[in-house]
Tab-separated table of C-alpha atoms (C1' of nucleotides) in Angstrom:
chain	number	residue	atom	x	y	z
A	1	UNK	CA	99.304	-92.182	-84.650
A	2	UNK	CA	102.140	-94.300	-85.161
A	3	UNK	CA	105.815	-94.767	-83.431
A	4	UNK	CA	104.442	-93.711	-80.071
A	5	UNK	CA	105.874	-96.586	-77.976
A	6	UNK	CA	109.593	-98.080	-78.814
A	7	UNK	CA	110.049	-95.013	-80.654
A	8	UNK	CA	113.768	-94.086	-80.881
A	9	UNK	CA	112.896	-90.772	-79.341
A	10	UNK	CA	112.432	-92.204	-76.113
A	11	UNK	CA	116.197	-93.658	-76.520
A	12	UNK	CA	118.011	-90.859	-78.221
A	13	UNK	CA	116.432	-88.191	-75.795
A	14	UNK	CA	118.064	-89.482	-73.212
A	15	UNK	CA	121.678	-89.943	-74.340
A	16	UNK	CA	121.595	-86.494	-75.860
A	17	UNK	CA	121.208	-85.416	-72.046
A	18	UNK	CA	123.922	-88.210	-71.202
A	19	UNK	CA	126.348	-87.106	-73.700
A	20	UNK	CA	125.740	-83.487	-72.896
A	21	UNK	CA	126.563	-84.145	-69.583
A	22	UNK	CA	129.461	-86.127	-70.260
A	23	UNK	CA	131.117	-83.490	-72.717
A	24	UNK	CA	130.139	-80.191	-70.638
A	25	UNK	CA	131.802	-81.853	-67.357
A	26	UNK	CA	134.863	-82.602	-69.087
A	27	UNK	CA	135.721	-79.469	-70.967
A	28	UNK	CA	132.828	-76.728	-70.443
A	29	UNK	CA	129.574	-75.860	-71.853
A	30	UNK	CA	131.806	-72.372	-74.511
A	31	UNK	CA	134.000	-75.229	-75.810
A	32	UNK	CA	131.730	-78.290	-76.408
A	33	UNK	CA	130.066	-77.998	-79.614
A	34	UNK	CA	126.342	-79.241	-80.888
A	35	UNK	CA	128.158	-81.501	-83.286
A	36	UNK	CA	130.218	-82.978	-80.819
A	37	UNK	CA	127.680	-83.821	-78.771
A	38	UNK	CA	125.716	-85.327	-81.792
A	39	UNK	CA	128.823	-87.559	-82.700
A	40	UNK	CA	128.768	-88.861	-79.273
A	41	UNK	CA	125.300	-90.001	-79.435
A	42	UNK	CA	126.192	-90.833	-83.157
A	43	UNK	CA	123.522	-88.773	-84.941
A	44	UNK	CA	123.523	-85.362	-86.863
A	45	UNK	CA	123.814	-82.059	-84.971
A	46	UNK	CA	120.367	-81.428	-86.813
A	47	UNK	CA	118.656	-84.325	-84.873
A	48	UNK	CA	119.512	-82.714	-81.639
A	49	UNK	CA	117.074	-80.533	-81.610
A	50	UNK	CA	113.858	-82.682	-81.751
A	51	UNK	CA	114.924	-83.010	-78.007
A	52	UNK	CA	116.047	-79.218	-77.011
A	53	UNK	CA	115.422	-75.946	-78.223
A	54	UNK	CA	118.928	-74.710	-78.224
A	55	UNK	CA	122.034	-75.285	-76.699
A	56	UNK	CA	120.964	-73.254	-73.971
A	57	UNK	CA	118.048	-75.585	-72.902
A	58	UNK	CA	120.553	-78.137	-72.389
A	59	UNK	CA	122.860	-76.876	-70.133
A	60	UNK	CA	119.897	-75.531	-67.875
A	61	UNK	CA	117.995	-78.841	-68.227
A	62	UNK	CA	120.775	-80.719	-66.627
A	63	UNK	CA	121.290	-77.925	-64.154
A	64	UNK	CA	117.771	-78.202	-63.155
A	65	UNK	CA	117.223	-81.537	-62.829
A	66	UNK	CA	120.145	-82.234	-61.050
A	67	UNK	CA	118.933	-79.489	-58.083
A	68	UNK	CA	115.485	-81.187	-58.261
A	69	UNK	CA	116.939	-84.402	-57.272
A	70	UNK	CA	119.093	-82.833	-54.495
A	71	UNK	CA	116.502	-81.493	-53.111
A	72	UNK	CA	114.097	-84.344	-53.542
A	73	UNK	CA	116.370	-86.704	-52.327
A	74	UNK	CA	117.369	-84.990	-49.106
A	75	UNK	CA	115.137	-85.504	-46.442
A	76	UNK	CA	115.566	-83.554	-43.088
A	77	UNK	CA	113.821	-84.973	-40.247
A	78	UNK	CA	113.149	-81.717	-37.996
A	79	UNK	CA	112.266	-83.958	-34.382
A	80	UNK	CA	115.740	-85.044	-34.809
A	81	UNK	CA	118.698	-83.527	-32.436
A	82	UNK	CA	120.212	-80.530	-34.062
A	83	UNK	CA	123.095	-82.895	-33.943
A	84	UNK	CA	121.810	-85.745	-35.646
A	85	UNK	CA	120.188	-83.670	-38.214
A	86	UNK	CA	123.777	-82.197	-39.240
A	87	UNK	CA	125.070	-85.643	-39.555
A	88	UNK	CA	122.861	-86.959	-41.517
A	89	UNK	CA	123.419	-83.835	-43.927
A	90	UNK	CA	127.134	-83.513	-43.585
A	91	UNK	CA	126.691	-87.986	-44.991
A	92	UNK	CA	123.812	-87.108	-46.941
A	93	UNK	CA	125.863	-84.271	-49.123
A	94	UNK	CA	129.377	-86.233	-49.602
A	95	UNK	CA	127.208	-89.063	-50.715
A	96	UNK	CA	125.111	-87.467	-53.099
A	97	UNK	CA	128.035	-85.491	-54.900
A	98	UNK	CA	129.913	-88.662	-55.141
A	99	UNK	CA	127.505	-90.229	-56.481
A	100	UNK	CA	127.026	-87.591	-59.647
A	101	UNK	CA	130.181	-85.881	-60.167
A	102	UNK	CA	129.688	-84.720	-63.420
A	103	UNK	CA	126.200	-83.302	-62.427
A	104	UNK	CA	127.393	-81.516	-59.575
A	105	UNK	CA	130.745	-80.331	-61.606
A	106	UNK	CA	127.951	-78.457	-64.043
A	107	UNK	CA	125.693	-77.013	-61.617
A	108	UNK	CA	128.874	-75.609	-60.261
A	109	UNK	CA	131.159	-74.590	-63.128
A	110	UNK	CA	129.032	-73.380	-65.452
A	111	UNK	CA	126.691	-70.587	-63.861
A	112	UNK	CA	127.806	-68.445	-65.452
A	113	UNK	CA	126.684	-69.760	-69.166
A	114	UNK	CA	123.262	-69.696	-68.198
A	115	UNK	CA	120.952	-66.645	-69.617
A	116	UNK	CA	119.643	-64.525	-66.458
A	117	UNK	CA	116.393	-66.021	-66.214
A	118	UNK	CA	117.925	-69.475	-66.435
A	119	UNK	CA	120.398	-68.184	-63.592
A	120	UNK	CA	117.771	-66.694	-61.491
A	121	UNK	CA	116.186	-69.844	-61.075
A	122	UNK	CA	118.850	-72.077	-60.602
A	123	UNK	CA	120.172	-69.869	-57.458
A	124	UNK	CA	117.009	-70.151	-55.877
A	125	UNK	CA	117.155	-73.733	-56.105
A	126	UNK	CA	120.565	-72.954	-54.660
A	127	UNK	CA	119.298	-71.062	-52.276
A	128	UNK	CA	116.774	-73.424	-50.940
A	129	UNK	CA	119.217	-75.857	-50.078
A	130	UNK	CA	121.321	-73.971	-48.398
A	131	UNK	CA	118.184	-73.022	-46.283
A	132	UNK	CA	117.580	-76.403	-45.294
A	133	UNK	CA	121.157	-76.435	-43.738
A	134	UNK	CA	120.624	-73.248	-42.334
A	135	UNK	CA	117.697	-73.932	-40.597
A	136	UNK	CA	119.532	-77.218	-38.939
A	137	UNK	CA	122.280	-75.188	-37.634
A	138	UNK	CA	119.385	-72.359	-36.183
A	139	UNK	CA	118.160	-75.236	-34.159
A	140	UNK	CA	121.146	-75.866	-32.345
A	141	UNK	CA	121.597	-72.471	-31.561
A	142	UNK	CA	118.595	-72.039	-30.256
A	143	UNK	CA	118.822	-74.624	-28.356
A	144	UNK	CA	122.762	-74.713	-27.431
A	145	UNK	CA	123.663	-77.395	-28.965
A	146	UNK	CA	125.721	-75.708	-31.389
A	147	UNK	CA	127.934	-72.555	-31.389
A	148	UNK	CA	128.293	-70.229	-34.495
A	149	UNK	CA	128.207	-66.431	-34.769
A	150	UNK	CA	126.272	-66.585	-37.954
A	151	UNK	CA	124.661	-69.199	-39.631
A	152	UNK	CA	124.442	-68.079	-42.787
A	153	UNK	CA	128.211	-68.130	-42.942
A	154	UNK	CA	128.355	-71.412	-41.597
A	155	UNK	CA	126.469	-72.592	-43.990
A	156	UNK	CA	128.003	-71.469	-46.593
A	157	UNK	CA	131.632	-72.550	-45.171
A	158	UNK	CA	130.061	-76.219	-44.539
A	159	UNK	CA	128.869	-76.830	-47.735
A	160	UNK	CA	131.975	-75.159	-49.782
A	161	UNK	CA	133.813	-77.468	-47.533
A	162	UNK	CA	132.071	-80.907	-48.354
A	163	UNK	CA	131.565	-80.184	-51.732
A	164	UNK	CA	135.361	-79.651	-52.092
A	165	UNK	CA	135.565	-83.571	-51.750
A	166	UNK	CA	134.325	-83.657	-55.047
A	167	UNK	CA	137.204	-82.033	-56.546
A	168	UNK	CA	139.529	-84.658	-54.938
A	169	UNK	CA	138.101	-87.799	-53.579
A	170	UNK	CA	138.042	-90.885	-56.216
A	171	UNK	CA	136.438	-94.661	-55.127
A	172	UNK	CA	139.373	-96.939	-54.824
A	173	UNK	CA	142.340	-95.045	-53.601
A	174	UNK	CA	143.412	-94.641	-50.290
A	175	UNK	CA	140.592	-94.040	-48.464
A	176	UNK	CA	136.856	-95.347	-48.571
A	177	UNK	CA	133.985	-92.661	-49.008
A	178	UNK	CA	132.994	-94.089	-45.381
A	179	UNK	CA	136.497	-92.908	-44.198
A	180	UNK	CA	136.029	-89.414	-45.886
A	181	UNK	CA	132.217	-88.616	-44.650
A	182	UNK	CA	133.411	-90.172	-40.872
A	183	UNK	CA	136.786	-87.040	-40.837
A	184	UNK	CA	134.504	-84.569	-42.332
A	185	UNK	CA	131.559	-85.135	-40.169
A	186	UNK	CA	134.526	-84.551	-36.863
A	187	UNK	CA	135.444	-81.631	-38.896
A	188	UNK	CA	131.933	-80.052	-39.179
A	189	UNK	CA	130.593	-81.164	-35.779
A	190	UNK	CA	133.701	-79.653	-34.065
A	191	UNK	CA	133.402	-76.632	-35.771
A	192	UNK	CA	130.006	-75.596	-34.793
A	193	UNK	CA	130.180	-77.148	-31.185
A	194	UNK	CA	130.273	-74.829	-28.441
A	195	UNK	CA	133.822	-74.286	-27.196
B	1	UNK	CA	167.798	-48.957	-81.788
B	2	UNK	CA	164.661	-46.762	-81.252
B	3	UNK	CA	161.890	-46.705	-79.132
B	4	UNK	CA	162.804	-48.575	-76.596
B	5	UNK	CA	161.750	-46.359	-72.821
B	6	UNK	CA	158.645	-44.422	-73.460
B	7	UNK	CA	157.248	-47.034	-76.096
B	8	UNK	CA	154.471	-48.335	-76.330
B	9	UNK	CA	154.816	-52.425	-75.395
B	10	UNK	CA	155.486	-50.966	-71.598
B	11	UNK	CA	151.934	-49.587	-71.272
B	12	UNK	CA	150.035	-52.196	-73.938
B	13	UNK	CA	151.721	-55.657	-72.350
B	14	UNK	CA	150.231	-55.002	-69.236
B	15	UNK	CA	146.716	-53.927	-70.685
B	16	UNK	CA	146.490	-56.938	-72.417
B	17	UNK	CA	146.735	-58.976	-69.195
B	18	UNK	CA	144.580	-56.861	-67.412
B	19	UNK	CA	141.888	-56.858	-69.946
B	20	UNK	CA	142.584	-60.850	-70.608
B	21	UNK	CA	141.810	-61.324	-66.429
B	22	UNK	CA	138.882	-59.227	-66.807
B	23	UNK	CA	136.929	-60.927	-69.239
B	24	UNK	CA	138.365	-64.304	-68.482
B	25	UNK	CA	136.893	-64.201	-64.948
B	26	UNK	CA	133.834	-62.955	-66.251
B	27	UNK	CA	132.798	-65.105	-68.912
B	28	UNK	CA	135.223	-67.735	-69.228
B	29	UNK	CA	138.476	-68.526	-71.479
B	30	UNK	CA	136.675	-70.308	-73.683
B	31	UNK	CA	133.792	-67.811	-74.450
B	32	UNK	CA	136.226	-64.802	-74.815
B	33	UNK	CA	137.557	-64.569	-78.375
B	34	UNK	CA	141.241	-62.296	-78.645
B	35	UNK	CA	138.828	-60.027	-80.697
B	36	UNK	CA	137.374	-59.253	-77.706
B	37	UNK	CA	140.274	-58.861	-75.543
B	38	UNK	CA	141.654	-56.683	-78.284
B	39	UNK	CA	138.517	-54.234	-78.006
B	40	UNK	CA	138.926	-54.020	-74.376
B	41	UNK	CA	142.217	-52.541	-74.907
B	42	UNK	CA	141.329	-50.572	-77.948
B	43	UNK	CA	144.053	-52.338	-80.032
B	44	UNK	CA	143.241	-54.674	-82.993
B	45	UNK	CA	143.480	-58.606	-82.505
B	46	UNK	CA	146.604	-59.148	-84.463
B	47	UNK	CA	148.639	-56.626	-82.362
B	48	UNK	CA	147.888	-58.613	-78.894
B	49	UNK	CA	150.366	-61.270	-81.011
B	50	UNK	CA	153.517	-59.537	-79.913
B	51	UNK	CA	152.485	-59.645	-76.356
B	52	UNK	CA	151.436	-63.217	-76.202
B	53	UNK	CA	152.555	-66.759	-78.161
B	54	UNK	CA	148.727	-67.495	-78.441
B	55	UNK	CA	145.760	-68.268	-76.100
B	56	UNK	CA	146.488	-70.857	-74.002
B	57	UNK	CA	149.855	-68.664	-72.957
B	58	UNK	CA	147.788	-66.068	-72.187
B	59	UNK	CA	145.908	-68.128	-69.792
B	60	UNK	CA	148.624	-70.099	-68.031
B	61	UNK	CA	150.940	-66.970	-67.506
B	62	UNK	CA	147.530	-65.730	-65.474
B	63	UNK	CA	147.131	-68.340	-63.708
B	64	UNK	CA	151.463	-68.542	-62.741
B	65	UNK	CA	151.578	-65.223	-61.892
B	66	UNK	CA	148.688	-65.474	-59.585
B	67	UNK	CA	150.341	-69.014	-57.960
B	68	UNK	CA	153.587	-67.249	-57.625
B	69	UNK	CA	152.596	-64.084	-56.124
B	70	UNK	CA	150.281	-66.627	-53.537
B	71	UNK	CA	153.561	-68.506	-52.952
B	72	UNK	CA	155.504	-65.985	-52.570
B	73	UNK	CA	153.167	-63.467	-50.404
B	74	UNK	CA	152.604	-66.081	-47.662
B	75	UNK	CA	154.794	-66.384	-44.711
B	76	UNK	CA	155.228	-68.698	-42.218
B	77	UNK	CA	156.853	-68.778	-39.240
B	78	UNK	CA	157.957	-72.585	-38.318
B	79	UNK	CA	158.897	-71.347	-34.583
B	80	UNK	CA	155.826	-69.556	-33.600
B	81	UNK	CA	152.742	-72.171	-32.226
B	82	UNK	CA	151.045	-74.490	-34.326
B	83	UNK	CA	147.399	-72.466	-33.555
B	84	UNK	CA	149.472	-69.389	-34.502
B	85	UNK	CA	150.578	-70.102	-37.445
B	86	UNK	CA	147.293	-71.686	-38.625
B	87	UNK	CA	145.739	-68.406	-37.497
B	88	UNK	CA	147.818	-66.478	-39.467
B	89	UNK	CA	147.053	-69.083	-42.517
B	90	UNK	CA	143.609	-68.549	-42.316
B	91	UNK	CA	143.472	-64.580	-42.323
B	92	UNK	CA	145.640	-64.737	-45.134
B	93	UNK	CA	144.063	-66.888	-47.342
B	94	UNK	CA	140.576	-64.945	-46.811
B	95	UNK	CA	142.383	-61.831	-47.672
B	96	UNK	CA	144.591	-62.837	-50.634
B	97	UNK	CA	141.713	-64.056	-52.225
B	98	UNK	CA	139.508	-61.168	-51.564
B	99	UNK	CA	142.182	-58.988	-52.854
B	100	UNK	CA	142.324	-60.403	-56.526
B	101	UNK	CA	138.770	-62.020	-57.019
B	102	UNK	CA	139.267	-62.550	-60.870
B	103	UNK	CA	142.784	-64.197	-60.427
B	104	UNK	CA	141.496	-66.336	-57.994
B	105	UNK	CA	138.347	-67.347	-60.007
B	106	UNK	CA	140.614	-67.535	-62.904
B	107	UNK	CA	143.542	-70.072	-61.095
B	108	UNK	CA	139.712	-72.457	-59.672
B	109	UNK	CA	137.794	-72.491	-62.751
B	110	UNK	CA	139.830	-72.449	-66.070
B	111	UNK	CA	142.350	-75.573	-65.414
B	112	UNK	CA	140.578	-77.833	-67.833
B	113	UNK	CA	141.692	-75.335	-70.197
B	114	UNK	CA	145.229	-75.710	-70.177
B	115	UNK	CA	147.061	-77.931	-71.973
B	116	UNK	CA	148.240	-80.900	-69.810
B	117	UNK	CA	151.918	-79.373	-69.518
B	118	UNK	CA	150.342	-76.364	-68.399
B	119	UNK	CA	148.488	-78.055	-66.523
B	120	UNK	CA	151.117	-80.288	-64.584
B	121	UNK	CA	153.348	-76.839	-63.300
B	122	UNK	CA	149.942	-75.051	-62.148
B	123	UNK	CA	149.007	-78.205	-60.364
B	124	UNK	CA	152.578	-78.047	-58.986
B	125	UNK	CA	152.057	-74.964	-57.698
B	126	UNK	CA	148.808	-75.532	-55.889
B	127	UNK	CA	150.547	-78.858	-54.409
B	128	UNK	CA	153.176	-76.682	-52.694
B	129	UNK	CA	150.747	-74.348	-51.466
B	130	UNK	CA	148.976	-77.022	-50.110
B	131	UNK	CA	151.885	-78.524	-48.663
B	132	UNK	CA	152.488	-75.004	-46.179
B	133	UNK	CA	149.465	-75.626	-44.772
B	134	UNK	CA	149.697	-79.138	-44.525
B	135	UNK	CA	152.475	-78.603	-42.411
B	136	UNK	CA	151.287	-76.278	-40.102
B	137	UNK	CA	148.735	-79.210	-39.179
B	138	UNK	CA	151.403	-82.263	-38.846
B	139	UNK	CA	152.776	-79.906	-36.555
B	140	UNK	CA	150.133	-79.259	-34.518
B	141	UNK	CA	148.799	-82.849	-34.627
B	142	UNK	CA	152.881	-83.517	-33.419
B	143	UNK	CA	152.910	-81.611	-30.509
B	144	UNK	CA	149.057	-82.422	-29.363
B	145	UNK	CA	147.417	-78.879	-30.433
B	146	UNK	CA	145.466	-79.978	-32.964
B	147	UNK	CA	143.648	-83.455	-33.370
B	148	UNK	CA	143.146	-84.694	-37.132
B	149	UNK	CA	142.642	-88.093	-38.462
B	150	UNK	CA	144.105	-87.048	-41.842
B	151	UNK	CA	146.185	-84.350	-42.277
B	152	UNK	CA	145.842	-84.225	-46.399
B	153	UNK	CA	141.971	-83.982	-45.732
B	154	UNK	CA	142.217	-81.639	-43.045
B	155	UNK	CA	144.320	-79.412	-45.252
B	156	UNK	CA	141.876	-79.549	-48.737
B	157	UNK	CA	138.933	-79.512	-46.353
B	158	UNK	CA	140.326	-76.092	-45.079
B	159	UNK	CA	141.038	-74.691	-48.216
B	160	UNK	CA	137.581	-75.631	-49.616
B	161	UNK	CA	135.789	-73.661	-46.661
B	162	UNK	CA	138.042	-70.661	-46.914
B	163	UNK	CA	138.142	-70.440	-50.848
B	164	UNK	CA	134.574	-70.344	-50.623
B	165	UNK	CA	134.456	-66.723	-48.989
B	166	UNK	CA	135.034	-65.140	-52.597
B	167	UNK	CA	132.081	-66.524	-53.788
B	168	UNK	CA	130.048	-65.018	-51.499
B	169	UNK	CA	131.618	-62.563	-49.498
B	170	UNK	CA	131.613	-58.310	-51.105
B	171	UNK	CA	133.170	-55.758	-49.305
B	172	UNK	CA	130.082	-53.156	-48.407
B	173	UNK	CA	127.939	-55.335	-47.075
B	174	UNK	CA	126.839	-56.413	-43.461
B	175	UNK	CA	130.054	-57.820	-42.864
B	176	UNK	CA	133.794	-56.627	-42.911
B	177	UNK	CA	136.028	-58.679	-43.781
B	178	UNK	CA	137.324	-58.726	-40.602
B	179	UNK	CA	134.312	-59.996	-39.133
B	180	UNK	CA	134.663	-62.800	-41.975
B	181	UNK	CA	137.681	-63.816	-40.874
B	182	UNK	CA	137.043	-64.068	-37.276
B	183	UNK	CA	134.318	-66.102	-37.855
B	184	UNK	CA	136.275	-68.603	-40.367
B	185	UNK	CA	139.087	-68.740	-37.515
B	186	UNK	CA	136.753	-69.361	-34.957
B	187	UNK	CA	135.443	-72.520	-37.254
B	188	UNK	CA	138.703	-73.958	-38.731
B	189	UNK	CA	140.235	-73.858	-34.658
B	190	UNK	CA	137.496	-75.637	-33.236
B	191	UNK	CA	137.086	-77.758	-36.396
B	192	UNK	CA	141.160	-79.171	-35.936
B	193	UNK	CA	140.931	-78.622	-31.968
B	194	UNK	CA	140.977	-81.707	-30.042
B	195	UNK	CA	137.976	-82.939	-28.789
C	1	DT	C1'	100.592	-104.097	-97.378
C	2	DC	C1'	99.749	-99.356	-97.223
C	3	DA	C1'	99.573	-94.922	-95.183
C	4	DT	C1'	100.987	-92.192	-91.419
C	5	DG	C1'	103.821	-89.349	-89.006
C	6	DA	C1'	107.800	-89.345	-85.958
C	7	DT	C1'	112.725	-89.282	-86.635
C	8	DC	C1'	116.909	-88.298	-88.925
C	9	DT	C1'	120.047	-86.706	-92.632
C	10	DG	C1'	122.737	-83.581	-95.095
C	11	DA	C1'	123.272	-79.366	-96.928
C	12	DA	C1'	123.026	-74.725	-96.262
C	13	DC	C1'	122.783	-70.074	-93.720
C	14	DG	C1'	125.470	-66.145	-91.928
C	15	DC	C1'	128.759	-65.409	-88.562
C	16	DT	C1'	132.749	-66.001	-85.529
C	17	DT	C1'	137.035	-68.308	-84.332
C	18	DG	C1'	142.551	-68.121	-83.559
C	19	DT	C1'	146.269	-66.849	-86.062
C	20	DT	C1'	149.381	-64.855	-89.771
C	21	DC	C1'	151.595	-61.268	-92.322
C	22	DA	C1'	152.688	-57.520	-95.640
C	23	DA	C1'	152.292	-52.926	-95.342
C	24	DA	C1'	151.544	-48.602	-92.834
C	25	DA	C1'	152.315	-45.661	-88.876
C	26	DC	C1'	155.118	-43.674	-85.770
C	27	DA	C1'	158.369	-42.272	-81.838
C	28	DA	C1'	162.931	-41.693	-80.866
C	29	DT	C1'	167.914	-41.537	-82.040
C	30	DG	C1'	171.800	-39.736	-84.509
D	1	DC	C1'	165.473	-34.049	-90.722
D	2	DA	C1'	166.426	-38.672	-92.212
D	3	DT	C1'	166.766	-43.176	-90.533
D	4	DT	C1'	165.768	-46.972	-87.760
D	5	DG	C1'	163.219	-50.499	-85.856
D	6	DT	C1'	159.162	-51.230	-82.883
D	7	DT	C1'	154.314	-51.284	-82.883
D	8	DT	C1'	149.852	-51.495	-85.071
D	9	DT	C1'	146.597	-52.108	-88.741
D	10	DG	C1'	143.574	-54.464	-91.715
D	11	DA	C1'	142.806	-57.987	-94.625
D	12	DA	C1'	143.021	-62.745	-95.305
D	13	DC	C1'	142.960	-67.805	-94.108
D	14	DA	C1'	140.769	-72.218	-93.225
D	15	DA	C1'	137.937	-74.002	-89.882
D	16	DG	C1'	134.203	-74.245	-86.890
D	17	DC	C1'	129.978	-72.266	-84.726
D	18	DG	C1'	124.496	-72.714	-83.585
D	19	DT	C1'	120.578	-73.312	-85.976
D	20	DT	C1'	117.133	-74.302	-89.797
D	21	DC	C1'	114.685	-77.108	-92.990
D	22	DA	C1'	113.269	-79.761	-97.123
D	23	DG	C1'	113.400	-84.212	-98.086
D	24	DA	C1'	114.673	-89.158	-97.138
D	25	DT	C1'	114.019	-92.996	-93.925
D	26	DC	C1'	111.590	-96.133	-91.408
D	27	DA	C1'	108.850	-98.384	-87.515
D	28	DT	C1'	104.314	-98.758	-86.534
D	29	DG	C1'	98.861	-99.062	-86.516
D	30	DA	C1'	95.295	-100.054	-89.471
DNA sequence: TCATGATCTGAACGCTTGTTCAAAACAATG
DNA sequence: CATTGTTTTGAACAAGCGTTCAGATCATGA
């Protein structure tokens, strides 16, 4: 058994995933080729696939592991107020995107590339974030904190609005990402307050 | 001169647009070939050249005529109240966009696929549509009605949350549209309202 | 230093791509 | 009915597509 550590596998894997990334992001997973991606990582296409079985596999790869870390990462503490709990989410999801947009630009963009298994379980992934908002925004209707007819629609309005920041907000212009999470969080909270 | 009422570029221009939106919205611009296209309106590829330069102009004049008949559709009236006018904004937008899902997914999805000239006028566009809104809010903020940090926030933030109903929202199901829109209104009013 | 086996190359496979164009088809006018 | 000029076909072009695989390369463990 030789070339198990310091192999170049475990470098090349990785930047094939990188450059993947990188390429479907900026012009879409129909018009990136396999060959493009190989030049990027500066390899043949051929040598791509010792680390996926087909384009296909790539593009749900990233998909899924980006959804595993959003959920992994966001952690709802349910003792909280209702209010509190929404901050921290309303912060919590600005952040996050920010902090990956080409990751979050994918999951988004390219749903529609993915076979309907692949599809199937990237919506439930989906969907399971969108419960944990949901079930924030239950609590404070139950217990009056919050206002809204239906919370499955305010959910879904929330999070199309803070994920919009994506498709606008870039570090070092006018305004801070402090700045940005601070007005949306007044936007959000005032929206589901009681009037 | 022959063949000029009654022939048939009248009935296959259109079809070719029609059938372009179609499949464009469906699988993308890049993943539909003009074979396809061609198929769809039972026509073979070469003939869809005398209704279309290439591609790409097949894809921007989409995405114009959509931005034009948005511009053009919406009204607003500068003398009626600020919350009126953002009311009216809001029931609009929800319905435009319900009314022409493909367009719509079209104009959000397939901008990285226009050349950057393209690109520039269809960003244009979208700037002045913007800008109505935005205005609506500056006056509101003006005369005390509404209370917003950041009006150019406020205004993408909106649009975001209301753009967001077409990927969701399908006529037939527990909700009317109406009720959609009430609900949004009841969000983006108490979202802007002071506190 | 040699043998091992993971890694990569480079060519090849069959197929599809956007676009062009000469020739054919055809509806309407005179 | 002949003519005109628009519309469509069908083949062709060079280029690129995703994927496969035999063979070369090369770092490593023995």
């Amino acid at each position: 058994m030789a070339r198990t550590a310091g192999s170049h596998s475990d470098i090349t894997g990785p930047r094939v995933r990188a450059a993947a990334q990188k390429l479907f992001a900026a012009r879409g997973f129909a018009a990136v080729s396999m060959r493009e991606i190989a030049r990027e990582v500066g390899v043949q296409a051929g040598a791509l696939y010792n680390y996926t079985a087909d384009k296909q596999s790539l593009l749900f790869d990233l998909m899924q592991s980006h959804l595993e870390a959003l959920l992994q990462t966001f952690e709802d503490d349910p003792t909280a107020t209702p209010e509190a709990r929404l901050e921290h989410f309303v912060r919590f999801h600005i952040r996050f995107h920010h902090d990956r947009p080409d990751a979050v630009f994918i999951a988004y963009m390219e749903l529609r590339n993915l076979t309907s298994d692949n599809f199937a379980r990237i919506e439930a992934m989906r969907g399971a974030y969108e419960d944990r908002l949901e079930a924030i925004l239950r609590a404070g209707v139950t217990d009056g904190s919050f206002d809204v007819a239906d919370t499955k629609i305010a959910t879904l309005a929330v999070i199309a609005m803070l994920t919009g920041v994506s498709t606008w907000f870039r570090s070092g212009g006018r305004l801070s990402l402090q700045d940005v999470e601070a007005e949306y969080w007044q936007m959000v909270r005032k929206a589901v307050a009681p009037s």
